[in-house]
Amino acid sequence: DEPEDLKPRSAVVTIMGHVDHGKTSLLDYIRTENVVAGEAGGITQHIGAYEVTLENGREMTFLDTPGHEAFTAMRARGAQVTDLVILVVAADDRVMPQTIEAINHAQAAEVPIIVAINKIDREQANPDKIMSELAEQGVQVEQYGGKIQCELVSALKGTNVDSLLEKVLIESDLMELQANPDRNAVGTVIEAQLDKGRGVVATILVQNGTLKVGDVFVGGMTSGRVRAMFDERDQRVQEAGPSTPVQVLGFNDAPEVGDRLVVLDDEREAREIASKR
Ligand code: GTP
Ligand code: NA
Ligand code: MG
């Protein structure tokens, strides 16, 4: 076989951390700051994955999985969807059970962590205490003599969020992430719902290849053909390349979170594979 023609792909980043430490606020700030002018009003909330284009033209995909359960479900299915974890810890709180759980998830998946110590605008903020508690959990940040990048941020005010994203870019550049956009798509189901009018609507993170309208696929126990695709702004798209989240219509049955979607060359093959599962 000829060697594959690999091209750089953007990083897929998951924001994790304890309840109320500011995950959604951080993602909201990143999204609104990096939304193309004029589209701010049209952002939809229902898709749990966002692709953002930064000022310097670089792209990044953020997964807003409904939390640790989805991450656990995906890991149980052997699905590796994230390249990096941003670990959010509130500076006015402490390292909490779900902080530790997030660290464990990231370490088990061998995914690099970048720490965002959030809420530094608060009077009670004590980032030093957070750093020392993180060190006790084996997460040694740079400011503490370790190797893990850490930024002090305020998701509320936007303080240092640019620097945080810069650190994410540095880390992802080191990983030299690549994919082949010219092959049949392979991806993972991030979420799936049954919509009264549209049938099964699944959010797929395309990880390799390019997913196209008309493609025949298997996904977990089910199969289908891509009938239509929409991006995170609900705009209809014809194709989706590596590291792109997309909503897909055309599943015969609802897949499960973490199921792998694989595009095949023809429909008979898809039916045969799905019937054997
Ligand atoms: P869950 O999804 O419920 O786990 O919470 P979360 O981690 O997404 O936290 P969320 O973004 O909902 O923030 C929780 C609360 O903290 C909200 O009231 C936010 O307004 C507040 N908050 C988040 N970031 C900051 C910050 O940087 N500074 C201050 N002062 N408050 C913040
Ligand atoms: Na919250
Ligand atoms: Mg949240």
Tab-separated table of N, CA, C and O in Angstrom, residues 183-188 204-211 242 260-263:
chain	number	residue	atom	x	y	z
A	183	ARG	N	-9.805	9.983	2.767
A	183	ARG	CA	-10.282	8.607	2.879
A	183	ARG	C	-11.722	8.586	3.407
A	183	ARG	O	-12.267	9.625	3.773
A	184	ASN	N	-12.305	7.387	3.434
A	184	ASN	CA	-13.633	7.231	4.028
A	184	ASN	C	-13.576	7.675	5.487
A	184	ASN	O	-12.633	7.358	6.197
A	185	ALA	N	-14.628	8.346	5.924
A	185	ALA	CA	-14.614	8.915	7.280
A	185	ALA	C	-14.703	7.850	8.367
A	185	ALA	O	-15.341	6.811	8.206
A	186	VAL	N	-14.044	8.161	9.477
A	186	VAL	CA	-14.163	7.416	10.722
A	186	VAL	C	-14.405	8.466	11.802
A	186	VAL	O	-13.742	9.500	11.812
A	187	GLY	N	-15.376	8.207	12.688
A	187	GLY	CA	-15.651	9.187	13.731
A	187	GLY	C	-16.261	8.540	14.952
A	187	GLY	O	-16.356	7.316	15.031
A	188	THR	N	-16.669	9.360	15.904
A	188	THR	CA	-17.274	8.857	17.144
A	188	THR	C	-18.560	9.619	17.441
A	188	THR	O	-18.633	10.834	17.217
A	204	ILE	N	-21.573	13.788	15.477
A	204	ILE	CA	-20.410	12.951	15.190
A	204	ILE	C	-19.162	13.820	15.182
A	204	ILE	O	-19.157	14.895	14.577
A	205	LEU	N	-18.145	13.367	15.863
A	205	LEU	CA	-16.835	13.997	15.701
A	205	LEU	C	-16.095	13.195	14.634
A	205	LEU	O	-15.783	12.016	14.847
A	206	VAL	N	-15.865	13.825	13.493
A	206	VAL	CA	-15.094	13.158	12.440
A	206	VAL	C	-13.629	13.187	12.857
A	206	VAL	O	-13.100	14.237	13.205
A	207	GLN	N	-13.008	12.025	12.903
A	207	GLN	CA	-11.620	11.968	13.375
A	207	GLN	C	-10.617	11.713	12.267
A	207	GLN	O	-9.466	12.104	12.357
A	208	ASN	N	-11.075	11.026	11.242
A	208	ASN	CA	-10.205	10.812	10.093
A	208	ASN	C	-11.094	10.773	8.858
A	208	ASN	O	-12.279	10.466	8.951
A	209	GLY	N	-10.520	11.084	7.712
A	209	GLY	CA	-11.296	11.088	6.489
A	209	GLY	C	-12.253	12.257	6.427
A	209	GLY	O	-12.207	13.164	7.258
A	210	THR	N	-13.117	12.224	5.396
A	210	THR	CA	-14.119	13.276	5.231
A	210	THR	C	-15.488	12.622	5.098
A	210	THR	O	-15.677	11.749	4.257
A	211	LEU	N	-16.408	13.054	5.961
A	211	LEU	CA	-17.782	12.541	5.930
A	211	LEU	C	-18.589	13.385	4.951
A	211	LEU	O	-18.527	14.615	4.999
A	242	PRO	N	-11.519	16.004	9.088
A	242	PRO	CA	-10.972	15.595	10.385
A	242	PRO	C	-11.077	16.690	11.455
A	242	PRO	O	-10.884	17.867	11.155
A	260	ARG	N	-18.559	3.993	17.384
A	260	ARG	CA	-17.692	4.399	16.303
A	260	ARG	C	-18.486	4.413	14.999
A	260	ARG	O	-19.221	3.464	14.709
A	261	LEU	N	-18.347	5.466	14.246
A	261	LEU	CA	-18.982	5.544	12.938
A	261	LEU	C	-17.926	5.281	11.873
A	261	LEU	O	-16.860	5.891	11.886
A	262	VAL	N	-18.246	4.336	10.987
A	262	VAL	CA	-17.293	3.980	9.937
A	262	VAL	C	-18.016	4.014	8.593
A	262	VAL	O	-19.032	3.350	8.412
A	263	VAL	N	-17.486	4.788	7.663
A	263	VAL	CA	-18.081	4.868	6.328
A	263	VAL	C	-17.570	3.713	5.479
A	263	VAL	O	-16.390	3.357	5.520
